[in-house]
Short mmCIF file of C-alpha atoms in Angstrom, two decimals:
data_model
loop_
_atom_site.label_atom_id
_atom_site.label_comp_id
_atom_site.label_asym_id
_atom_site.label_seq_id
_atom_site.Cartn_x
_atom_site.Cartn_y
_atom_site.Cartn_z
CA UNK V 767 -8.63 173.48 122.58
CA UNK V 768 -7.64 171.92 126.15
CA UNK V 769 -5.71 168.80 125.72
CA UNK V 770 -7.23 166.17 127.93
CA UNK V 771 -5.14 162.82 129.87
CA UNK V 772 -5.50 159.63 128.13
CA UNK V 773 -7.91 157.23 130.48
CA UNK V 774 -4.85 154.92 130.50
CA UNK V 775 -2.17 157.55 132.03
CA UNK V 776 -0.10 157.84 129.04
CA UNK V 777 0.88 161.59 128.43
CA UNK V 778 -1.60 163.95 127.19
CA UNK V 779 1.23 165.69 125.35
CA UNK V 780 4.86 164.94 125.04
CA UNK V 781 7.67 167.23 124.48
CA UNK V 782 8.93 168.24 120.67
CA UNK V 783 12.23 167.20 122.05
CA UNK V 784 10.98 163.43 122.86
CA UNK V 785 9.16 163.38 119.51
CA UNK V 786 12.30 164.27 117.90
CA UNK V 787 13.83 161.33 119.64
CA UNK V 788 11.77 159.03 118.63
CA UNK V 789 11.16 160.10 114.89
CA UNK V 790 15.13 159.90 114.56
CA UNK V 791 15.86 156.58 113.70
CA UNK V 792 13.70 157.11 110.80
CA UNK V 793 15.91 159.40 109.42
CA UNK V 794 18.40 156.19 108.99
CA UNK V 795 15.46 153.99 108.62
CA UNK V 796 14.73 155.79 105.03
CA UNK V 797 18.02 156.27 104.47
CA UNK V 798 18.07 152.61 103.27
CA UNK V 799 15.19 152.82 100.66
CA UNK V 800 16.65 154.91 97.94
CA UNK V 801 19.86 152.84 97.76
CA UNK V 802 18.10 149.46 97.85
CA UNK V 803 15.99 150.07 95.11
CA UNK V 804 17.19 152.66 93.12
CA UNK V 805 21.16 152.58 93.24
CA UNK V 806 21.73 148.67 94.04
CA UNK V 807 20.43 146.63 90.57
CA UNK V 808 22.00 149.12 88.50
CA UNK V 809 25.51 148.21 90.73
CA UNK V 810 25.47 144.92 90.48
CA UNK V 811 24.79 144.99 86.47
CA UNK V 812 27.30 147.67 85.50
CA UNK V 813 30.02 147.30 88.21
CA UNK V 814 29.95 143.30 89.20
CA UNK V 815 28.63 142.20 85.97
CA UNK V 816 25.68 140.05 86.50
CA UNK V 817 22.60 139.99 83.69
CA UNK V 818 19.70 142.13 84.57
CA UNK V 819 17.65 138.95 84.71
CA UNK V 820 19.82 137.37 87.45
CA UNK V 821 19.83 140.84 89.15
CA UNK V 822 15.75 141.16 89.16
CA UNK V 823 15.28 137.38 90.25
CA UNK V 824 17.85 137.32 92.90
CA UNK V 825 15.81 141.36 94.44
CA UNK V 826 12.40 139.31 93.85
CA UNK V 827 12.95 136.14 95.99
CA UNK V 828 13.98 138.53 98.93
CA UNK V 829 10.93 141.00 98.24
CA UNK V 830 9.04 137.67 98.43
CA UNK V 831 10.74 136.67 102.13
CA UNK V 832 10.38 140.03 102.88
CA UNK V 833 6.60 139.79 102.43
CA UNK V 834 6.44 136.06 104.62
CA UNK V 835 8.66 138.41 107.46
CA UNK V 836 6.37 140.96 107.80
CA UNK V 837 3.04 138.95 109.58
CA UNK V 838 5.78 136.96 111.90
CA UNK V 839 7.66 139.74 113.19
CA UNK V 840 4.75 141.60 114.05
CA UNK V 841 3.19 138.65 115.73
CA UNK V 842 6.16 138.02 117.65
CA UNK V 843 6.94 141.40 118.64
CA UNK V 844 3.12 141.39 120.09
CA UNK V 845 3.94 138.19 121.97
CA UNK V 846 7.34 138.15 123.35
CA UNK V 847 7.38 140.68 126.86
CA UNK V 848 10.42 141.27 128.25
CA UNK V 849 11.94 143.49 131.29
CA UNK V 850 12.45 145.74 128.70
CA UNK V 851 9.81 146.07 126.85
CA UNK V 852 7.93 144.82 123.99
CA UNK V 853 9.40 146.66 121.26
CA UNK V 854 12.89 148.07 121.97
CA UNK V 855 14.03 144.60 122.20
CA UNK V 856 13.51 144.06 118.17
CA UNK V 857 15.37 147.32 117.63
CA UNK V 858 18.23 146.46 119.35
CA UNK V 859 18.22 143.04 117.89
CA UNK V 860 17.70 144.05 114.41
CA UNK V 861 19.96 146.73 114.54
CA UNK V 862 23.14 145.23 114.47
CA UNK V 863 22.10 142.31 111.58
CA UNK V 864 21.36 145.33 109.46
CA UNK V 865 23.79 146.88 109.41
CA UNK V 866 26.20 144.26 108.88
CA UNK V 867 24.06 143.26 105.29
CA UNK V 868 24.14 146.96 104.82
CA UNK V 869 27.78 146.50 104.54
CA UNK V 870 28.46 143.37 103.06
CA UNK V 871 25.67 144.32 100.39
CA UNK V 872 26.69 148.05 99.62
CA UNK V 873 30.03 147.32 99.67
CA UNK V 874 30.80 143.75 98.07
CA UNK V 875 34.02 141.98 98.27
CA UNK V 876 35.63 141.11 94.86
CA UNK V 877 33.38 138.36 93.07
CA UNK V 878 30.01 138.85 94.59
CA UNK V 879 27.59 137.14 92.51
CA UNK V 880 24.11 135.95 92.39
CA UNK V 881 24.14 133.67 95.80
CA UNK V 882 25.77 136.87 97.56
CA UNK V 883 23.29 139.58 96.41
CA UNK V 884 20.20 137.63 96.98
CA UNK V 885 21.70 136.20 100.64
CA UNK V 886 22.25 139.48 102.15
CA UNK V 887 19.17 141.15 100.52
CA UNK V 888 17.57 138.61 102.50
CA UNK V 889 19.30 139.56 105.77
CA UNK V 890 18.93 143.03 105.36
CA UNK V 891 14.91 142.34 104.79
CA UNK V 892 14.70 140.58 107.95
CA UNK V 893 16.99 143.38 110.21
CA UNK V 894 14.90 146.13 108.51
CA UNK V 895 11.85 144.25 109.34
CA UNK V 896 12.96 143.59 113.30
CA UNK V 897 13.77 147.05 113.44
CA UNK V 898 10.73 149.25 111.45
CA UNK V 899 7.72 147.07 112.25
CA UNK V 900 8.18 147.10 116.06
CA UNK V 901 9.45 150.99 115.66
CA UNK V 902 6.33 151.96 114.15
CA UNK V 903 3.88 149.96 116.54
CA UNK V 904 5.70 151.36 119.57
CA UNK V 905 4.58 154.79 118.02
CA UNK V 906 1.11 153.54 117.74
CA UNK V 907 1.14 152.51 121.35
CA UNK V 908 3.05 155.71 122.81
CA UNK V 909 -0.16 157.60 123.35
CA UNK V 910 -3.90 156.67 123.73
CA UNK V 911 -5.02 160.27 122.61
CA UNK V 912 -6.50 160.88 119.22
CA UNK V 913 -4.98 163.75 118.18
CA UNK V 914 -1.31 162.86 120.45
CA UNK V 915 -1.15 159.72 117.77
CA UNK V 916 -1.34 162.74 114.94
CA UNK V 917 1.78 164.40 116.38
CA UNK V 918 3.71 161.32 116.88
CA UNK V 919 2.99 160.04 113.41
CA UNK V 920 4.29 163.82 112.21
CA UNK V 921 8.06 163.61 113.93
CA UNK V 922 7.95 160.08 112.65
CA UNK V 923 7.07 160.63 108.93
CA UNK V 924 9.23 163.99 108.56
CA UNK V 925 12.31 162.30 109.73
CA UNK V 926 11.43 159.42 106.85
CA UNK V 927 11.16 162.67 103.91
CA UNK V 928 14.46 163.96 105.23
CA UNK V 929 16.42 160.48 104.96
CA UNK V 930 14.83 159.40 101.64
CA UNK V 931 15.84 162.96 100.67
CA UNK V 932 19.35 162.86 101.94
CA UNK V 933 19.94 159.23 100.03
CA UNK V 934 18.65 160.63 97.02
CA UNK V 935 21.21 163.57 97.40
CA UNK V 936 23.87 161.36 98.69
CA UNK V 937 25.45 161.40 94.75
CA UNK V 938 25.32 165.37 94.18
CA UNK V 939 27.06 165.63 97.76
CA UNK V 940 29.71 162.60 97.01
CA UNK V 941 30.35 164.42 93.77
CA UNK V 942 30.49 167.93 95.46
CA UNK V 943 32.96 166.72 98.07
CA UNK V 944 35.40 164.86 95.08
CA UNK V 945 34.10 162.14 95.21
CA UNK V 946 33.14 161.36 91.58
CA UNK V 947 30.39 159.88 90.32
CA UNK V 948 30.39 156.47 90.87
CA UNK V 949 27.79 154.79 92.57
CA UNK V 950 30.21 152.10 94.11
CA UNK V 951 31.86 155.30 95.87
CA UNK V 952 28.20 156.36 96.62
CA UNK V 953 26.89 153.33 98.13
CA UNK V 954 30.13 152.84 100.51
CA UNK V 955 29.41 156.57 102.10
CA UNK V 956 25.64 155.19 102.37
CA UNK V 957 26.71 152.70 104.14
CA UNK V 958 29.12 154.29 106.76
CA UNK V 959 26.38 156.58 107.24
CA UNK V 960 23.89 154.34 107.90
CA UNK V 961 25.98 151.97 109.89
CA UNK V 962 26.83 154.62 112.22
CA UNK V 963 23.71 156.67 112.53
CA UNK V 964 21.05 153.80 112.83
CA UNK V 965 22.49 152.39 116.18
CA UNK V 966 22.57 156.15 117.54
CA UNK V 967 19.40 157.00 116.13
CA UNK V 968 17.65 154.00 118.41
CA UNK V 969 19.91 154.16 121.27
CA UNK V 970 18.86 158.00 121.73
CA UNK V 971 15.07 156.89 121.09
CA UNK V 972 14.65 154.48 123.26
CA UNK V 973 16.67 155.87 126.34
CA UNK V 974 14.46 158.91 126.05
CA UNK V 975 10.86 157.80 124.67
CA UNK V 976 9.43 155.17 127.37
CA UNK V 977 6.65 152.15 126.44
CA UNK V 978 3.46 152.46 127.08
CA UNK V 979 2.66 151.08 130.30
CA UNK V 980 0.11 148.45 131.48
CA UNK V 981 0.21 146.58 128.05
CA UNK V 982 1.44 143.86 129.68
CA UNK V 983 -1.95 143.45 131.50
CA UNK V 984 -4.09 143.35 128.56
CA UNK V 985 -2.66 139.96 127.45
CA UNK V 986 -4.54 137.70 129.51
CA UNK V 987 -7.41 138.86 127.22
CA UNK V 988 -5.92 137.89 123.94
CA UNK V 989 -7.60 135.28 122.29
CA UNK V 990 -6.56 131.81 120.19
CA UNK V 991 -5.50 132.39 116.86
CA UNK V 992 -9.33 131.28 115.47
CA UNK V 993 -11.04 133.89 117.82
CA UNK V 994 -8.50 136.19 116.86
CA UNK V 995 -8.96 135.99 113.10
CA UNK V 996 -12.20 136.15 113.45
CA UNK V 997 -12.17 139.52 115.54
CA UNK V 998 -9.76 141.07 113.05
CA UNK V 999 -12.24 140.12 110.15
CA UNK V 1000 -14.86 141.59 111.86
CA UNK V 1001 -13.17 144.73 112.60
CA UNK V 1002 -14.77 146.95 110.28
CA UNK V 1003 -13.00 150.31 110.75
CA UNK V 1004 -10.03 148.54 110.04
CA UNK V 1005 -10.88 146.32 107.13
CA UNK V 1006 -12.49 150.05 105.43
CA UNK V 1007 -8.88 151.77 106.32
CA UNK V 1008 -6.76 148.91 104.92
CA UNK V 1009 -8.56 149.33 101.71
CA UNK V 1010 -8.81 152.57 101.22
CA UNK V 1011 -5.40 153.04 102.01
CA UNK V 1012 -3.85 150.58 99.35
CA UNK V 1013 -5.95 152.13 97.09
CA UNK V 1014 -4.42 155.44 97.79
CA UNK V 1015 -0.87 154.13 98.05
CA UNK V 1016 -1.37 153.00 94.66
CA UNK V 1017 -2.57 156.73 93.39
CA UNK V 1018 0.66 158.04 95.03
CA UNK V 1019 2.66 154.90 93.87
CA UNK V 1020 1.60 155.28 90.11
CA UNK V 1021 2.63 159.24 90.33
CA UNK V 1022 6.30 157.93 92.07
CA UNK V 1023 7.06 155.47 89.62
CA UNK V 1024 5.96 157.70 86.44
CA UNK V 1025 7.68 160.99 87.84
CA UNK V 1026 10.76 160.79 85.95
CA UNK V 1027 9.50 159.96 83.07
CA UNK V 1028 6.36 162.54 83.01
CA UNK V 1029 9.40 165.05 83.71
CA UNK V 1030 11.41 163.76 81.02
CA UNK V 1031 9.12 162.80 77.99
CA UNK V 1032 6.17 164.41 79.18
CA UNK V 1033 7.87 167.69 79.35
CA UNK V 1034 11.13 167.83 78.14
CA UNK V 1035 12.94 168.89 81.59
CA UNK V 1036 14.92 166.03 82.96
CA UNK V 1037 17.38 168.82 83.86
CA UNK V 1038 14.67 169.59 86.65
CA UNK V 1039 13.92 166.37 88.04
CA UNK V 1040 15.79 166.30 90.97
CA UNK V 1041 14.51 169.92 91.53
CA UNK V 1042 10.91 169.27 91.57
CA UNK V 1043 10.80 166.12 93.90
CA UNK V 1044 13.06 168.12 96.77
CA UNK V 1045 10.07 170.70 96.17
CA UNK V 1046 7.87 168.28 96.66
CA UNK V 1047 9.04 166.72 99.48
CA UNK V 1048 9.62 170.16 101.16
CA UNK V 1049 5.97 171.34 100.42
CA UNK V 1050 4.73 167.71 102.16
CA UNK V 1051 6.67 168.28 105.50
CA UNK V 1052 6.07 171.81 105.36
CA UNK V 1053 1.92 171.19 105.30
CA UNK V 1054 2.18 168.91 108.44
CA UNK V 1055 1.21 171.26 111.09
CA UNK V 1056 -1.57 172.43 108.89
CA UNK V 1057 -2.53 169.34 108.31
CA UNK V 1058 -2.67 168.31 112.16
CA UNK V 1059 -4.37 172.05 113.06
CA UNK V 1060 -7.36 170.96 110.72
CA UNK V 1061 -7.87 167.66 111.92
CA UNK V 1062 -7.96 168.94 115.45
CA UNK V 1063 -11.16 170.59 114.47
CA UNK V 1064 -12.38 168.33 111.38
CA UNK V 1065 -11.04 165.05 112.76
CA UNK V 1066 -8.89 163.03 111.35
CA UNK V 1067 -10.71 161.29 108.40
CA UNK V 1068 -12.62 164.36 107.19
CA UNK V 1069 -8.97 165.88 106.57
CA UNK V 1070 -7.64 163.27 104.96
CA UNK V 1071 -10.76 163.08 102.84
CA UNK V 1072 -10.38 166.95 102.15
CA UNK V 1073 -6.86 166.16 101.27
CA UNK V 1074 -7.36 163.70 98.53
CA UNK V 1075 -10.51 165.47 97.04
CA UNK V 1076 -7.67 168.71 96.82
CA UNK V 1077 -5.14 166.04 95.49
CA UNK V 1078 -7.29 165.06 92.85
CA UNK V 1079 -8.57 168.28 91.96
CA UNK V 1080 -4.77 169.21 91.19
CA UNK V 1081 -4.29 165.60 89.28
CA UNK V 1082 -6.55 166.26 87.42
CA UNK V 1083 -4.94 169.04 85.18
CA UNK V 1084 -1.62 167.21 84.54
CA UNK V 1085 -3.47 165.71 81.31
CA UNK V 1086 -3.91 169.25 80.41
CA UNK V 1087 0.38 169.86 80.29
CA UNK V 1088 2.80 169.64 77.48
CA UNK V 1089 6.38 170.36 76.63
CA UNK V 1090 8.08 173.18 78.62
CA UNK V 1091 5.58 174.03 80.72
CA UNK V 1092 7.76 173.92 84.11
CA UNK V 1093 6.05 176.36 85.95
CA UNK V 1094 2.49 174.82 86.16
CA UNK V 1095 4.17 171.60 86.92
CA UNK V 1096 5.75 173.31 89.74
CA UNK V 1097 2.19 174.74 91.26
CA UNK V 1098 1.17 170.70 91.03
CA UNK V 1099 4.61 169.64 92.52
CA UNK V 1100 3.72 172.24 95.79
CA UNK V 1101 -0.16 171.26 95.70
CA UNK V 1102 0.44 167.94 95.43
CA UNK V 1103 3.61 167.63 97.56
CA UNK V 1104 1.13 169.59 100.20
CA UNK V 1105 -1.78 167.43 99.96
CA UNK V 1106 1.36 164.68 101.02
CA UNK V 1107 1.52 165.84 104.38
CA UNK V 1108 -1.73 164.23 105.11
CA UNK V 1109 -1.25 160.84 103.51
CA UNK V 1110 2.44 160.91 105.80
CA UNK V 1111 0.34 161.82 109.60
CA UNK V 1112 -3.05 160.91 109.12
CA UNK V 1113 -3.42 157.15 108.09
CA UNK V 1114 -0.57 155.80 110.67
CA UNK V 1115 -2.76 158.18 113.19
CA UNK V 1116 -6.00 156.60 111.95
CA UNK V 1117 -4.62 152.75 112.05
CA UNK V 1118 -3.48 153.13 115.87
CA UNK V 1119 -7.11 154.02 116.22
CA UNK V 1120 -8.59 151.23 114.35
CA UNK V 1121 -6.27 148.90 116.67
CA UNK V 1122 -8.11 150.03 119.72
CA UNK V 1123 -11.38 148.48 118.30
CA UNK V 1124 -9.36 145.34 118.08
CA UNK V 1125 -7.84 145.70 121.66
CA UNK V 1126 -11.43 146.37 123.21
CA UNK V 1127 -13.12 143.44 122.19
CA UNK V 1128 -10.80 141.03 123.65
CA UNK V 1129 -7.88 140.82 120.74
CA UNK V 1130 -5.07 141.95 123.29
CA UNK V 1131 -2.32 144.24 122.19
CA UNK V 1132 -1.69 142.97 118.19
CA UNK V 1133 -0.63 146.51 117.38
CA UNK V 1134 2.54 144.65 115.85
CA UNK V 1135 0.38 142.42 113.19
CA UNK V 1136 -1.85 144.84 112.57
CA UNK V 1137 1.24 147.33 111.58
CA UNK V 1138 2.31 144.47 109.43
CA UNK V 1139 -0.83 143.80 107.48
CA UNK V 1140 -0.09 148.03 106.69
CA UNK V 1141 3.31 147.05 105.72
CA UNK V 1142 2.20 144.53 103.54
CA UNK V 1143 -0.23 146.87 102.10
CA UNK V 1144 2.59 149.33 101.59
CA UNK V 1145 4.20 147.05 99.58
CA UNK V 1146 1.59 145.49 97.41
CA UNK V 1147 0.64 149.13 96.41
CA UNK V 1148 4.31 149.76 94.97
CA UNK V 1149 4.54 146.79 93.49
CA UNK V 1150 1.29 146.75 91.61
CA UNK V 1151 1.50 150.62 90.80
CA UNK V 1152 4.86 149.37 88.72
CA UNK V 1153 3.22 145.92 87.46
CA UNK V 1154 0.36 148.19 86.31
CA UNK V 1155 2.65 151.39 84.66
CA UNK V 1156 4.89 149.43 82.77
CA UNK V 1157 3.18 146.96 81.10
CA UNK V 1158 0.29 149.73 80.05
CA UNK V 1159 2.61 151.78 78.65
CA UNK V 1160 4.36 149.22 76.81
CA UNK V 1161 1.28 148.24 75.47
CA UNK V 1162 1.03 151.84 73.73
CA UNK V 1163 3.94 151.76 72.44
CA UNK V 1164 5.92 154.27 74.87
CA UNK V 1165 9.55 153.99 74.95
CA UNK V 1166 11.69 155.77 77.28
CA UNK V 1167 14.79 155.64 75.91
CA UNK V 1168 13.35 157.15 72.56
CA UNK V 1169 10.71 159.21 70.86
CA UNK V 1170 6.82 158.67 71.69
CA UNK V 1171 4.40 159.39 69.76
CA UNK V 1172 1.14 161.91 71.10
CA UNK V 1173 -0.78 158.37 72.50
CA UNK V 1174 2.08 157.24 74.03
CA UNK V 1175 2.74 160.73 75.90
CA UNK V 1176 -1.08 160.60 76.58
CA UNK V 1177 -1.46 157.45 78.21
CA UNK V 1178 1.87 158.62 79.91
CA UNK V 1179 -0.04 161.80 81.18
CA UNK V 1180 -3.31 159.80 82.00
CA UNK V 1181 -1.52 156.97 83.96
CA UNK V 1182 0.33 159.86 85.93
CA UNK V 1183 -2.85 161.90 86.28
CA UNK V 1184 -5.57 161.04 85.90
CA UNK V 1185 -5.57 157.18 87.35
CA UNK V 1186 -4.82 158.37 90.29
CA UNK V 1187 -7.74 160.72 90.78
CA UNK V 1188 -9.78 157.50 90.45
CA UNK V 1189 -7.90 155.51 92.67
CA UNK V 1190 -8.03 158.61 95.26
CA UNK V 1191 -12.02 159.42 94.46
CA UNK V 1192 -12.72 155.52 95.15
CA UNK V 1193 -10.83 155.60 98.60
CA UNK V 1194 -13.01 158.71 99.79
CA UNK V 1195 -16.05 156.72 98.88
CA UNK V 1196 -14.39 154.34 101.35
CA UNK V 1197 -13.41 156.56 103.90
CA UNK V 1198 -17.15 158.77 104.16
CA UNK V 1199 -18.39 158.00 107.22
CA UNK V 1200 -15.74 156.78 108.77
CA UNK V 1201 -17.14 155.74 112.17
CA UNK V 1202 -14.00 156.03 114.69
CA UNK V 1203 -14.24 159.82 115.99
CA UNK V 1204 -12.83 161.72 118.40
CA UNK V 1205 -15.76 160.87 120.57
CA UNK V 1206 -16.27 156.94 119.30
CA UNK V 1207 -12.20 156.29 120.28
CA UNK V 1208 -12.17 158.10 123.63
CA UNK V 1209 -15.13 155.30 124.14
CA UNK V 1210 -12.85 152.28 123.20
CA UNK V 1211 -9.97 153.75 125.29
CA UNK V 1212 -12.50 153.87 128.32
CA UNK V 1213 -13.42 150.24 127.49
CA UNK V 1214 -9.60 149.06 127.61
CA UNK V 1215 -8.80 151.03 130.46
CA UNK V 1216 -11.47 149.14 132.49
CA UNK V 1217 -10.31 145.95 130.90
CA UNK V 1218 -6.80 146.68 132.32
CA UNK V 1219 -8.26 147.10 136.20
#
């Protein structure tokens, strides 16, 4: 298939080699995920001693800033032009504030308490936010072509597997190199790491990835905040996405949070935990470029419909597992982990898109909030997937630090399963018919190119 120029003059096709630069800094980027949430409560409780009540409320308040962040950094990143640039401006900013509450929160100075976690959890929120919001809209704006957005999505959302990989290894390679086991010894190597490669990582992007040019002249079209709530409201392509996407992050979030537990009380391997999700992961980057082959001929919502029917096909047997049996679990763990690649290119592909309707009609460039709303999305779909698990499973009596009983181990296997499938099956419903083509966005990108002139 010939690959056509953009009507705006942005690159038909850039190099694997500028990709790569600009899907490194979310190597870093991901890097700070697994110890934030995973490694960091359990820190503060065992090594600096405060309650796990203190620990939770002091994590929530910041989650809660984090969430008020979000909107106003992406609005402000849309607003604020400078000689540089829209975007690269935030990254440089928010580069240098993370990675200062990177330190100061990975490795805390003798009597750290309540005030200091919650401070510099809220510091590192707001650097993180400066830095991955505009990141990811720049991405969205690097290319006008449908299937270009695809590829840049792809260098993006690999680099993300390998860091949240590589954090999640960082103990087994500590302890492999002498360091012991302790996650105080863990979390200082995380940060060195990330305070070093994070500045590189964006320093390298941005002095080889450009902006997209002539955004600058679409602002004289943007309208007052009224107008411009109202266009967003009635931007139907994007209102179907946005829900159809937090009802599949949910699906995927449910299977995340249950994962070690299925593996462990479900069936009796923890030994294999961390053995499974690096399959997983593997299979998901691996199916990219299969993933981005079919939607050049299927487009890009028929895949990713094809890809959660094939998800939920292989869901749906989990209820079906019980104690030992590792190798089915491993043909799900490869399906499944497969069927990944298309949630990590497709969607962030599909929401530049859905941006352009925006942009046409008179909106101006609000790639920024509109990147935020998906960020908030994100979020609310991890959070409820855990606010849903937990207390359901509590309700039926499942304890993991103990014994369950067979309906505790089923609701276990239906929650992991099968809830999903529903949540996955209710988002292609969504997504059927999903009017922004190939053919329908060339169309909108014609429309903004003549609003540019």
């Amino acid at each position: 298939m010939a690959v056509t120029a953009p009507v705006d003059g942005t690159p038909a096709r850039y190099s694997r080699g500028q990709l790569l630069a600009y899907g490194l800094p979310g190597l870093p980027l991901a890097g700070l995920g697994v110890p934030l949430f995973i490694f960091l409560p359990a820190f503060y409780a065992q090594n600096r001693g405060l309650s796990l009540e203190a620990v939770g409320f002091a994590l929530l308040l910041a989650r809660l800033w984090d969430a008020v962040s979000d909107p106003l950094i992406g609005m402000l990143s849309d607003r604020i032009e400078t000689r540089f640039g829209r975007r690269k401006p935030w990254l440089f900013a928010g580069t240098p504030i993370t990675c200062l509450a990177v330190y100061m929160l990975f490795v805390p100075p003798e009597g750290a308490g309540t005030l200091h976690l919650f401070g510099w959890s809220a510091l590192l929120y707001l650097g993180w936010t400066m830095v991955q919001l505009p990141y990811t809209a720049w991405g969205a704006e690097l290319s006008s072509g449908y299937h270009e957005r695809s590829r840049i999505a792809g260098f993006r959302e690999g680099m993300l597997v390998f860091g949240t990989l590589l954090a999640a290894g960082m103990p087994a390679i500590v302890s492999a190199a002498g360091g012991g086991e302790d996650t105080g010894t863990v979390l200082t190597v995380l940060a060195f790491f990330l305070i070093v490669a994070l500045p590189v990582a964006i320093t390298l992007a941005a002095a080889i990835m450009p902006e997209r040019p002539k955004l600058a002249a679409l602002q004289h079209l943007k309208a007052d905040w009224r107008a411009g709530a109202a266009l967003l409201l009635r931007n139907k392509p994007f209102l179907r996405l946005i829900l159809a996407y937090l009802l599949n992050g949910l699906a995927n979030g449910l299977a995340a949070t249950l994962f070690v537990l299925f593996v462990d009380k479900g069936l009796g391997l923890p030994q294999e935990t961390d053995g499974l999700l690096l399959i997983y992961f593997l299979a998901g980057i691996l199916s990219v470029p299969v993933w981005l082959t079919i939607s050049h001929r299927a487009g890009k919502h028929r895949t990713w419909i094809a890809a959660m029917l094939v998800n939920s096909a292989i869901f749906a047997l989990v209820p079906l597992l019980g104690p030992g049996d590792y190798l089915a679990f491993l043909a799900i763990c490869i399906g499944t982990g497969a069927c990944l690649g298309a949630d990590l290119v497709l969607p962030p592909s599909m929401q530049a898109d859905v941006v352009d309707v925006d942009t046409a009609e008179g909106g101006g460039s609000r790639t920024g909030l509109y990147f935020a709303l998906w960020g908030m999305a994100t979020k609310l779909a991890l959070a409820l997937a855990v606010g849903i698990a937990f207390p359901v499973l509590a309700a039926f009596g499942f304890d993991a630090n103990g014994s369950n009983d067979a309906d505790a181990l089923l609701t276990l296997s239906l929650l992991y399963g099968a809830a999903p499938v529903i949540l996955k099956l209710t988002a292609i419903a969504i997504m059927r018919n999903f009017p922004l083509t190939e053919t329908r966005q060339a169309a909108l990108q014609r429309k903004i190119a003549e609003n540019i002139q």
